[in-house]
XYZ file of C-alpha atoms in Angstrom:
735
model
C -4.411 -18.896 25.316
C -6.995 -18.972 28.380
C -9.762 -17.289 29.338
C -9.483 -14.026 31.255
C -10.647 -14.296 34.884
C -12.818 -11.177 35.997
C -10.677 -8.472 37.811
C -12.147 -6.892 40.665
C -10.762 -3.466 39.577
C -11.875 -3.957 35.825
C -15.115 -5.130 34.862
C -14.127 -7.330 32.099
C -16.197 -10.529 31.268
C -15.520 -12.156 27.849
C -18.556 -13.692 26.485
C -17.741 -16.396 23.904
C -21.137 -16.892 22.667
C -21.738 -13.264 21.858
C -21.252 -13.072 18.060
C -19.048 -10.324 16.382
C -20.592 -7.971 14.064
C -18.406 -9.153 11.143
C -18.382 -12.927 10.296
C -14.770 -13.053 9.027
C -13.766 -11.786 12.579
C -15.939 -14.349 14.345
C -14.581 -16.964 12.466
C -10.916 -16.001 12.903
C -10.141 -13.759 16.122
C -10.076 -15.519 19.624
C -12.223 -13.785 22.313
C -9.678 -14.901 25.016
C -6.826 -13.100 26.749
C -4.044 -13.911 29.311
C -2.958 -10.486 30.877
C -0.111 -12.019 32.670
C 2.014 -12.760 29.452
C 5.275 -11.031 29.433
C 5.180 -8.694 26.287
C 8.139 -6.072 26.093
C 11.083 -8.462 26.576
C 14.785 -8.800 25.715
C 13.788 -11.030 22.743
C 11.287 -8.504 21.429
C 13.920 -5.837 21.339
C 16.588 -8.089 19.749
C 14.059 -9.853 16.978
C 12.032 -6.831 16.587
C 14.772 -4.369 15.996
C 16.590 -6.872 13.817
C 13.608 -7.692 11.735
C 12.629 -3.871 11.215
C 16.279 -3.004 10.041
C 16.511 -6.269 7.738
C 13.177 -5.675 6.182
C 13.884 -1.883 5.637
C 17.140 -2.728 3.833
C 15.816 -5.313 1.645
C 12.436 -3.489 0.638
C 14.238 -0.413 -0.439
C 17.017 -2.493 -2.060
C 14.162 -4.193 -4.112
C 12.163 -0.899 -4.679
C 14.160 0.176 -7.732
C 13.697 -3.332 -9.461
C 11.692 -3.604 -12.622
C 9.567 -5.822 -10.962
C 9.599 -4.484 -7.315
C 9.264 -7.005 -4.637
C 7.740 -5.813 -1.342
C 8.432 -8.069 1.484
C 5.566 -7.944 4.060
C 5.912 -8.397 7.852
C 4.610 -11.871 7.326
C 8.212 -12.837 6.283
C 9.410 -11.834 9.752
C 6.452 -13.220 11.426
C 7.469 -16.801 10.153
C 11.199 -16.415 10.435
C 11.348 -15.043 14.164
C 9.558 -18.097 15.519
C 12.424 -20.750 15.635
C 14.760 -17.885 16.913
C 12.400 -16.944 19.555
C 12.322 -20.539 20.808
C 16.005 -20.722 20.447
C 16.457 -17.772 22.839
C 14.036 -19.114 25.349
C 15.981 -22.304 25.511
C 19.604 -20.700 25.548
C 19.716 -17.521 27.380
C 19.959 -17.323 31.024
C 16.875 -16.929 33.188
C 18.834 -15.324 35.830
C 16.746 -12.141 37.455
C 18.772 -9.072 37.541
C 18.558 -6.309 40.156
C 16.317 -8.665 41.911
C 13.978 -6.862 44.580
C 14.383 -3.486 43.206
C 11.897 -1.569 41.046
C 14.433 -2.009 38.115
C 14.241 -5.947 38.344
C 14.311 -7.576 34.885
C 15.296 -11.129 33.129
C 16.642 -11.422 29.817
C 14.362 -14.825 29.509
C 11.207 -14.594 31.543
C 10.029 -18.013 30.305
C 8.742 -19.660 26.931
C 8.435 -17.629 23.782
C 4.907 -16.499 23.919
C 2.232 -15.043 21.344
C 2.309 -11.673 22.487
C 6.010 -11.190 22.270
C 5.567 -12.487 18.662
C 2.908 -9.874 17.942
C 5.200 -7.151 19.203
C 7.994 -8.300 17.077
C 5.705 -8.329 14.098
C 4.845 -4.793 14.734
C 8.497 -3.723 14.731
C 8.890 -5.621 11.414
C 5.902 -3.979 10.100
C 7.538 -0.495 10.305
C 10.395 -1.995 8.205
C 7.741 -3.527 5.752
C 5.990 -0.365 5.042
C 7.900 1.633 2.515
C 9.155 5.439 3.405
C 7.484 7.010 0.545
C 9.634 10.345 0.787
C 12.632 8.447 -0.821
C 10.715 9.129 -4.069
C 11.608 12.717 -3.619
C 15.296 11.821 -3.090
C 15.188 9.643 -6.265
C 13.199 12.254 -8.502
C 15.644 15.033 -7.657
C 18.922 13.281 -7.705
C 18.301 10.773 -10.565
C 15.620 12.022 -12.821
C 16.054 15.777 -12.403
C 19.776 15.267 -11.955
C 19.928 18.188 -9.267
C 21.688 18.126 -5.794
C 19.646 17.434 -2.696
C 21.338 17.923 0.662
C 21.178 14.888 3.056
C 19.896 16.635 6.130
C 16.797 18.216 4.600
C 15.929 14.862 2.948
C 16.275 13.167 6.188
C 14.072 15.619 8.055
C 11.281 15.204 5.165
C 11.524 11.457 5.502
C 11.326 11.079 9.294
C 8.590 13.853 9.726
C 6.429 12.345 7.089
C 6.372 9.005 8.842
C 5.865 10.418 12.397
C 3.220 13.008 11.390
C 0.817 10.045 10.944
C 0.918 9.314 14.641
C -1.009 12.425 15.369
C -3.856 11.718 12.967
C -3.785 7.988 14.414
C -4.152 9.319 17.804
C -7.173 11.588 16.943
C -9.191 9.054 15.096
C -8.488 5.749 17.101
C -11.878 5.876 18.765
C -13.550 5.700 15.367
C -11.430 3.368 13.461
C -10.026 0.865 15.977
C -12.645 0.293 18.721
C -15.925 -0.045 16.810
C -16.196 -3.774 15.733
C -17.440 -2.662 12.184
C -14.023 -1.241 11.602
C -12.616 -4.773 11.115
C -9.559 -3.978 8.672
C -9.769 -7.286 6.700
C -5.827 -7.545 5.860
C -5.324 -8.413 9.792
C -7.279 -11.575 9.388
C -4.181 -13.117 7.515
C -1.802 -12.321 10.340
C -4.309 -13.307 12.999
C -4.652 -16.861 11.474
C -1.086 -17.023 11.138
C -0.412 -16.245 14.747
C -2.861 -18.856 15.822
C -1.433 -21.251 13.499
C 2.112 -20.906 14.851
C 1.162 -21.040 18.554
C -2.056 -22.882 19.221
C -2.080 -26.643 18.973
C -5.084 -27.128 17.069
C -6.699 -30.771 16.768
C -6.012 -31.788 13.338
C -9.108 -32.887 11.500
C -9.046 -36.627 10.331
C -7.461 -36.882 6.901
C -6.328 -33.166 6.818
C -3.484 -30.914 7.862
C -3.213 -28.826 10.840
C -3.023 -25.102 10.060
C 0.758 -25.050 10.863
C 1.381 -28.157 8.627
C -0.707 -26.452 5.894
C 1.457 -23.419 6.154
C 4.654 -25.219 5.974
C 3.416 -27.346 2.854
C 2.269 -24.096 0.935
C 5.541 -22.304 1.750
C 7.752 -25.042 0.434
C 5.584 -25.827 -2.569
C 5.383 -22.296 -3.542
C 9.169 -21.567 -3.020
C 9.874 -24.639 -5.232
C 7.470 -23.263 -7.894
C 8.346 -19.753 -7.906
C 11.990 -20.569 -9.100
C 10.161 -20.781 -12.498
C 8.412 -17.325 -12.899
C 11.261 -15.811 -10.879
C 14.396 -17.085 -12.977
C 13.777 -20.156 -15.248
C 10.863 -19.285 -17.062
C 9.849 -15.602 -16.419
C 7.302 -15.518 -19.003
C 4.856 -17.113 -16.578
C 4.655 -13.670 -15.043
C 2.705 -12.416 -17.949
C 1.072 -14.923 -20.326
C -0.342 -12.809 -23.330
C -1.499 -15.371 -25.596
C -3.398 -13.142 -28.023
C -0.028 -11.521 -28.839
C 1.386 -14.885 -29.811
C -1.773 -15.495 -32.134
C -1.059 -12.298 -34.023
C 2.599 -11.312 -33.843
C 2.696 -8.639 -36.426
C -0.747 -6.952 -35.546
C -0.651 -3.724 -33.468
C -4.229 -3.735 -32.439
C -4.145 -7.454 -31.456
C -1.187 -6.750 -29.136
C -2.719 -3.674 -27.919
C -5.898 -5.712 -26.830
C -3.985 -8.778 -25.535
C -0.931 -7.402 -23.801
C -1.040 -7.746 -20.072
C 1.822 -5.201 -19.546
C 1.397 -2.441 -22.163
C -2.082 -3.023 -23.325
C -5.805 -3.935 -22.115
C -4.912 -7.347 -20.912
C -7.873 -9.429 -22.640
C -7.032 -12.953 -22.017
C -3.818 -12.052 -20.265
C -3.102 -13.738 -16.950
C -0.107 -14.528 -14.530
C 0.831 -17.700 -12.515
C 3.254 -15.893 -10.478
C 2.183 -14.685 -6.926
C 4.436 -11.628 -7.109
C 2.489 -10.533 -10.177
C -0.692 -11.199 -8.551
C -0.192 -9.363 -5.238
C 2.458 -6.805 -5.935
C 0.216 -3.710 -6.170
C -3.346 -4.705 -4.705
C -1.931 -6.820 -1.782
C -3.394 -10.436 -1.294
C -6.658 -11.151 -3.025
C -7.312 -13.794 -0.360
C -7.658 -10.897 2.365
C -10.191 -8.976 0.281
C -13.863 -9.503 1.114
C -15.682 -10.522 -1.907
C -17.997 -7.375 -2.114
C -14.961 -5.192 -2.149
C -13.408 -7.703 -4.923
C -16.544 -7.301 -6.906
C -16.462 -3.527 -6.861
C -12.875 -3.582 -8.181
C -13.843 -5.944 -10.786
C -16.695 -3.738 -11.962
C -14.308 -0.587 -11.991
C -11.769 -2.545 -14.000
C -14.047 -3.622 -16.663
C -15.454 -0.071 -17.040
C -12.110 1.582 -17.327
C -10.188 -1.210 -19.281
C -12.691 -2.469 -21.570
C -15.319 0.347 -22.106
C -13.789 3.779 -21.335
C -10.152 3.258 -22.563
C -11.377 1.500 -25.969
C -13.775 4.005 -26.443
C -11.587 6.893 -26.023
C -8.461 5.331 -27.681
C -10.290 4.381 -31.007
C -12.333 7.347 -31.401
C -9.026 9.299 -31.016
C -10.060 11.482 -27.685
C -7.291 13.723 -27.223
C -5.330 12.472 -30.114
C -5.104 9.258 -28.276
C -3.751 7.260 -31.465
C -0.718 9.329 -31.504
C 0.596 7.737 -28.256
C 0.588 4.264 -26.734
C -2.716 2.949 -25.741
C -1.251 2.365 -22.084
C 1.687 4.422 -20.921
C 2.614 6.732 -18.072
C 5.189 8.674 -20.052
C 4.984 12.347 -21.150
C 5.037 13.148 -24.948
C 5.483 15.888 -27.279
C 2.660 16.135 -29.768
C 4.561 14.355 -32.446
C 4.493 11.132 -30.206
C 8.086 11.424 -29.025
C 9.123 11.463 -25.442
C 9.428 14.639 -23.702
C 12.817 15.385 -22.205
C 11.856 17.296 -19.109
C 15.474 18.513 -18.352
C 15.042 20.830 -21.517
C 12.303 22.801 -19.590
C 13.956 23.202 -16.260
C 15.795 26.213 -15.372
C 18.856 26.800 -13.282
C 16.700 27.536 -10.102
C 15.003 24.224 -10.535
C 11.735 25.843 -11.811
C 10.084 25.821 -15.143
C 11.715 27.636 -18.037
C 8.612 29.083 -19.566
C 10.428 30.285 -22.763
C 11.857 26.784 -23.574
C 8.269 25.239 -22.663
C 6.575 27.471 -25.195
C 9.108 26.508 -27.548
C 8.967 22.733 -27.472
C 5.198 22.687 -26.891
C 2.814 21.388 -24.296
C 3.141 18.015 -22.535
C 0.815 15.448 -23.927
C -0.371 12.275 -21.981
C -1.727 8.920 -23.089
C -5.614 9.052 -23.088
C -5.478 6.300 -20.569
C -3.136 8.126 -18.190
C -5.337 11.250 -18.455
C -8.519 9.127 -17.674
C -7.075 7.453 -14.706
C -6.356 10.940 -13.229
C -10.029 11.817 -13.767
C -11.093 8.498 -12.118
C -8.951 9.623 -9.192
C -10.762 12.858 -8.947
C -14.184 10.964 -9.175
C -12.951 8.507 -6.565
C -11.914 11.133 -4.088
C -15.141 13.150 -4.389
C -17.096 9.782 -4.158
C -15.170 8.913 -0.807
C -16.330 12.247 1.000
C -20.030 11.852 -0.095
C -20.304 8.061 0.341
C -18.988 8.124 3.865
C -21.248 11.103 4.537
C -24.313 9.314 3.251
C -23.655 5.624 4.525
C -21.537 6.097 7.594
C -22.556 9.765 8.603
C -25.176 8.669 11.194
C -22.676 6.094 12.606
C -19.765 8.534 13.078
C -21.955 10.888 14.817
C -23.294 8.286 17.179
C -19.668 7.165 17.737
C -18.499 10.689 18.286
C -21.487 11.484 20.828
C -21.101 8.066 22.567
C -17.246 8.763 23.027
C -17.845 12.186 24.375
C -20.577 10.991 26.675
C -18.986 7.585 27.525
C -22.158 5.689 26.326
C -20.531 3.686 23.440
C -21.203 0.012 23.589
C -18.022 -2.094 23.493
C -17.802 -5.365 21.911
C -16.120 -8.194 23.577
C -12.556 -7.363 22.220
C -12.775 -3.740 23.401
C -14.111 -5.127 26.892
C -10.938 -7.178 27.135
C -8.696 -4.418 26.383
C -9.819 -2.409 29.288
C -7.448 -4.499 31.276
C -4.662 -2.437 29.973
C -3.596 1.250 30.339
C -4.421 3.319 27.102
C -2.175 5.674 25.364
C -2.710 9.205 26.655
C -4.001 11.520 23.874
C -1.299 14.187 24.939
C 1.447 11.815 23.667
C -0.026 12.011 20.140
C -0.319 15.748 20.413
C 3.140 16.154 21.515
C 4.263 14.327 18.522
C 2.248 16.650 16.455
C 3.828 19.822 17.906
C 7.383 18.640 17.647
C 6.822 17.327 14.092
C 5.288 20.454 12.770
C 7.921 22.617 14.515
C 10.683 20.504 12.825
C 9.080 20.714 9.395
C 8.778 24.458 9.621
C 12.303 24.788 10.508
C 13.481 22.670 7.597
C 11.206 24.706 4.961
C 12.371 27.861 6.201
C 16.141 27.116 6.788
C 16.386 24.985 3.591
C 14.144 27.208 1.333
C 16.031 26.400 -2.058
C 16.094 22.685 -1.596
C 12.461 22.100 -0.322
C 10.803 25.160 -2.050
C 7.659 24.796 0.237
C 6.412 27.754 2.219
C 5.476 27.483 5.711
C 1.612 27.828 5.015
C 2.021 24.824 2.530
C 2.949 22.900 5.568
C -0.223 23.764 7.640
C -2.252 23.414 4.485
C -1.062 19.889 3.857
C -1.752 18.989 7.386
C -5.318 20.197 7.118
C -5.883 18.130 4.214
C -4.635 15.089 5.885
C -6.822 15.543 8.943
C -9.812 15.989 6.982
C -9.454 12.835 4.955
C -8.256 10.411 7.475
C -11.515 9.452 8.817
C -13.578 9.060 5.579
C -10.617 7.183 3.794
C -9.999 5.191 7.066
C -13.586 4.057 7.042
C -13.265 2.821 3.399
C -9.919 0.970 4.109
C -11.289 -0.623 7.407
C -14.264 -2.181 5.768
C -12.997 -3.002 2.229
C -9.267 -3.332 2.435
C -9.003 -0.656 -0.390
C -7.440 2.793 0.153
C -8.626 5.716 -2.044
C -5.363 7.825 -2.374
C -4.903 11.471 -1.803
C -1.702 11.584 -3.964
C -3.467 13.377 -6.928
C -5.566 15.981 -5.090
C -2.596 17.140 -2.883
C -0.728 17.453 -6.025
C -3.590 19.251 -7.886
C -4.141 21.917 -5.033
C -0.704 22.731 -4.503
C 0.071 22.808 -8.032
C -2.441 25.357 -8.668
C -1.706 27.574 -5.796
C 2.024 27.326 -6.248
C 2.964 26.136 -9.544
C 6.473 25.688 -11.235
C 7.992 24.299 -8.241
C 8.364 20.444 -8.409
C 10.045 19.758 -4.958
C 7.575 21.989 -3.170
C 4.892 19.787 -4.872
C 6.521 16.535 -3.926
C 6.797 17.714 -0.319
C 3.307 18.918 -0.073
C 2.218 15.549 -1.340
C 4.205 13.744 1.234
C 2.843 15.628 3.985
C -0.921 15.846 2.781
C -0.997 12.199 1.538
C 1.755 10.137 3.215
C 0.868 11.317 6.686
C -2.690 10.390 6.324
C -1.686 6.887 4.785
C 0.942 6.339 7.468
C -1.888 7.091 10.050
C -3.845 4.500 8.621
C -1.069 1.900 8.448
C -0.519 2.707 12.320
C -4.426 2.318 12.983
C -4.376 -0.979 11.300
C -1.471 -2.273 13.426
C -3.488 -0.931 16.503
C -6.365 -2.948 15.425
C -4.168 -6.034 15.078
C -2.948 -5.307 18.579
C -6.504 -4.931 19.660
C -7.440 -8.515 18.197
C -4.439 -10.092 20.007
C -4.906 -8.234 23.254
C -1.320 -6.455 23.223
C -1.239 -3.353 25.611
C -1.670 -0.355 23.703
C 1.374 1.566 25.260
C 3.587 -1.518 24.398
C 2.098 -1.151 20.645
C 2.783 2.571 20.623
C 6.324 2.161 21.774
C 7.037 -0.583 18.886
C 5.461 1.682 16.376
C 7.402 4.701 17.296
C 10.859 3.121 17.621
C 10.043 1.052 14.401
C 9.343 4.095 12.410
C 12.646 5.820 13.422
C 14.717 3.134 12.800
C 13.124 2.282 9.533
C 13.429 5.760 8.292
C 17.285 5.772 9.066
C 17.823 2.368 7.106
C 15.621 3.275 4.104
C 17.318 6.687 3.622
C 21.041 5.239 4.215
C 20.264 2.305 1.652
C 18.592 4.586 -0.953
C 21.586 6.976 -0.651
C 24.024 4.141 -0.940
C 22.383 2.395 -4.167
C 22.116 5.727 -5.960
C 25.821 5.985 -5.760
C 26.502 2.410 -6.256
C 24.432 1.415 -9.304
C 25.635 2.710 -12.596
C 22.680 4.412 -14.536
C 19.912 3.465 -11.947
C 16.525 4.134 -13.217
C 17.753 5.346 -16.473
C 15.964 3.409 -19.163
C 17.603 5.213 -21.988
C 21.154 3.842 -20.884
C 20.021 0.640 -19.165
C 19.979 -2.555 -21.143
C 16.521 -3.797 -22.077
C 16.549 -6.878 -19.617
C 17.788 -4.694 -16.694
C 16.394 -5.011 -13.321
C 16.933 -1.461 -12.261
C 14.345 0.567 -14.165
C 12.482 1.957 -11.237
C 8.812 2.035 -12.538
C 7.227 3.246 -9.451
C 9.860 6.075 -9.110
C 9.383 7.108 -12.768
C 5.319 7.399 -12.321
C 6.367 9.590 -9.160
C 8.698 11.586 -11.307
C 6.160 12.211 -14.009
C 3.626 13.214 -11.511
C 6.001 15.917 -10.306
C 6.381 17.087 -13.697
C 2.570 17.306 -14.438
C 1.648 18.686 -11.139
C 4.526 20.493 -10.047
C 7.079 21.737 -12.744
C 4.301 22.444 -15.419
C 1.497 22.819 -13.008
C -2.275 21.622 -13.491
C -3.305 24.976 -15.136
C -1.076 24.152 -18.231
C -2.418 20.727 -18.429
C -5.799 20.262 -16.829
C -6.917 24.067 -16.502
C -7.765 26.808 -18.846
C -4.299 26.602 -20.450
C -4.394 23.039 -20.955
C -5.793 20.443 -23.309
C -7.280 18.195 -20.603
C -9.756 20.677 -18.876
C -12.667 18.567 -19.340
C -11.187 15.862 -17.028
C -12.261 18.168 -13.956
C -15.957 17.090 -14.699
C -15.052 13.653 -13.034
C -15.040 15.629 -9.692
C -18.891 16.205 -10.447
C -19.546 12.707 -11.665
C -17.704 11.325 -8.498
C -19.705 13.258 -6.133
C -23.137 12.318 -7.862
C -22.788 8.614 -8.195
C -22.900 7.779 -4.521
C -26.179 9.882 -4.181
C -27.691 7.691 -6.908
C -26.751 4.434 -5.014
C -28.063 5.838 -1.725
C -31.226 6.861 -3.319
C -31.635 3.468 -4.830
C -31.033 1.935 -1.452
C -33.572 4.022 0.090
C -36.204 3.369 -2.612
C -35.568 -0.453 -2.437
C -34.498 -1.129 1.125
C -35.043 -4.907 0.676
C -32.418 -5.169 -1.838
C -29.433 -5.538 0.298
C -26.887 -5.955 -2.610
C -27.481 -2.338 -3.473
C -25.761 -0.909 -0.274
C -22.766 -3.104 -1.181
C -22.173 -0.903 -4.183
C -19.128 1.041 -3.164
C -18.353 3.881 -5.476
C -14.987 5.114 -3.868
C -13.584 1.399 -4.443
C -15.289 1.073 -8.017
C -14.070 4.339 -9.092
C -10.655 3.947 -7.444
C -10.294 0.392 -8.758
C -7.591 1.347 -11.210
C -5.742 3.964 -9.072
C -2.664 1.731 -9.060
C -2.536 1.798 -12.869
C 0.168 2.836 -13.710
C 2.542 1.482 -12.641
C 0.438 -1.515 -12.007
C -0.575 -3.200 -15.398
C -3.791 -5.203 -16.583
C -2.270 -8.480 -15.772
C -1.848 -7.716 -12.112
C -5.687 -6.937 -12.191
C -6.863 -9.790 -14.198
C -5.025 -12.440 -12.048
C -5.899 -10.743 -8.850
C -9.611 -10.697 -9.556
C -9.576 -14.535 -10.537
C -7.757 -15.281 -7.318
C -10.364 -13.010 -5.290
C -13.077 -14.642 -6.953
C -12.135 -18.144 -6.034
C -11.530 -17.270 -2.512
C -13.948 -14.728 -1.524
C -16.890 -15.971 -3.524
C -16.428 -19.663 -4.284
C -14.479 -21.004 -1.146
C -16.368 -18.632 1.280
C -19.662 -19.580 -0.003
C -19.509 -23.251 -0.810
C -16.583 -24.414 1.593
C -17.005 -22.076 4.632
C -15.270 -24.445 7.190
C -12.211 -24.905 4.979
C -12.082 -21.268 4.151
C -12.161 -20.229 7.749
C -9.452 -22.818 8.547
C -7.057 -22.369 5.696
C -7.792 -19.169 3.643
C -5.631 -16.646 5.540
C -2.859 -19.286 6.311
C -2.847 -19.872 2.438
C -2.246 -16.324 1.855
C 0.531 -16.114 4.430
C 2.144 -19.040 2.928
C 2.179 -17.835 -0.563
C 3.831 -14.343 0.651
C 6.547 -16.205 2.822
C 7.395 -18.686 -0.073
C 7.646 -16.058 -2.771
C 9.687 -13.886 -0.723
C 12.193 -16.660 0.327
C 12.671 -17.945 -3.092
C 13.000 -14.480 -4.769
C 15.558 -13.192 -2.304
C 17.454 -16.419 -2.607
C 17.634 -16.084 -6.522
C 18.364 -12.446 -6.219
C 21.460 -12.561 -4.042
C 22.727 -15.894 -5.336
C 22.485 -15.438 -9.082
C 21.648 -11.948 -10.060
C 23.104 -9.389 -7.767
C 26.873 -10.220 -7.890
C 27.376 -11.949 -11.188
C 23.943 -11.384 -12.957
C 23.660 -15.033 -14.186
C 20.665 -15.229 -16.325
C 19.267 -17.754 -18.788
C 18.814 -16.372 -22.464
C 15.878 -18.234 -24.160
C 12.357 -17.547 -25.353
C 10.923 -18.219 -22.136
C 12.660 -15.167 -20.476
C 12.068 -12.958 -23.331
C 9.098 -11.163 -21.814
C 5.368 -11.472 -22.733
C 6.137 -11.041 -26.561
C 3.988 -8.075 -27.391
C 6.674 -5.632 -28.616
C 3.980 -3.476 -30.809
C 1.616 -3.118 -28.034
C 3.265 0.115 -27.136
C 3.103 1.435 -30.763
C 0.908 4.682 -31.905
C -1.584 3.896 -34.508
C -1.964 7.424 -35.866
C -1.040 8.224 -39.275
C 2.441 9.386 -40.060
C 3.817 8.950 -36.481
C 7.120 7.637 -36.566
C 8.525 5.623 -33.527
C 11.424 3.277 -33.690
C 10.486 -0.438 -33.889
C 6.826 0.239 -35.009
C 5.195 0.377 -38.179
C 4.150 3.574 -39.731
C 0.406 3.800 -40.822
């Protein structure tokens, strides 16, 4: 890295002494650039596309696992370094078509940082899941219906590419401002610097690269135990061991099926699988998650369960399953007619769907979190948004040092994003009209979903860019279309994908844009890598999912699979249950005037009110700076990933987040700045390497396992038992 020399045509003067608005960025991101570095090279295409396809295949392959492993782009970020250097040493440096406008070389010089970043952007497309594969799984496996390949492919590719449009519209507000810092990018920036910069090693300590290698090796060696030899380390619920025959104790102590009091994990997969790396979360955001988790799991859930709200004791204390009123599991296929719609006569005969009270409350908190997001952003960021919009329009916005450095490169024209929008909407409208029976979604539903995505991208983007937490739109999109267009599960799922996932994909792209912003990658090169990577990843994800559904016997069918099967698909099961609640049956029969859970709608009002109270408190006591750190969208949405996440995922994540974000950041700031994000990258890479090694060498082909008490789960078999009088469930005591 070298300092950028002033360009006579572009007024760029990096000021190393100018502090960044965010301390973590000041400590992590370099304020230098070398615009002469080759960026889009032969190495980028080979390694970028290769890592994108490999991660797409592995992540979809692992997606159906009982404990799904999501490989992040950090895995590819590490793996391509020796390959990049090998290609730089071995490939010819000959210049082809020399002297023409098409002159190029397969080897323009040493493997450099910017090539590495662009390869990682390609890999990031493969690391991010294609959410629309849930639709394919739900229809073909759970509903046991046919779903043609071509409309499925259209839904998958358009849901991924539609996000480019929203990203283009809001990049000025979510990428350029220094306050929009995207905390998770700090991990990758630190890792890039460790892999490319030759930093001076402090005396009696390790360089950042040495530290990364030590962490990777140690974690890979250790993860053999929770992954294969001693899987109970994934969930240690000691209260269950103390009371092996008591239902209440096991409900309280189970980390997988209960409240998780005292339960913990010493397995990085369990810690980071649903909430991401706790080391990348700023402490104020972690504290908000902690408060939300305590309120939900240790106040609301016990009170509602043991006071028998909504007949809570008839069902498990923690479950995402759907039940009949007698506590038995609801067989959804009994109420689906031949047109793939709700059989109202059969539904009336069997009876209404019942939820565990915890599941109903989590939906309520989702309602509250969404309302809180809009109000919180309006109150605390409304003026900033207005000033940014006015400054962008009038050209008076003050740029920080990183934005000034990026002026050396051509920006992506807005019309590129609008062209993608027009082409995608046209293709979606063609699909929903031509494949009406398969997709069930009317044309106006497509436009309505796009409107929801546009409306929420900015407020939710601000929350994620500052806290590393993303309030989801999944429930509200299901809720809206379920009321307007009930009884059609595929229409509900498609509406959710276009309304929610296009927004989520936009934020994913904006986060990568911010990474390129920090690392000074030309925006047009970033756009190219993201677009090509998205198309390639969709093709691989779709093909892999289709292959697995035809290759693995009884995939996702928990009634037919053995108890220790690795193919129970917990995330797809939650998606399927949601399609039943909101799509097939419809919210009116569950949360409306025809349902039992109508009072859950009051959470909308509560969610909208709470940020107002925080704002008033901040205005009344302006000197109390901690008040402004109360982030109601994060607090209320803390348990949004439950289910499929369980209590042990939260308890262990919160403990690690406290040690990193509070203890180390406050009392060892220099060590934190040097090693924190490197530690996170090493934990990810070591865990991913070992898990893949074990799976493909021992489990996939021959399914070689170890049968002993350390691999028999957490030991809480009674945690999922009902406690109402007279309810009979196999394996549970009758009260």
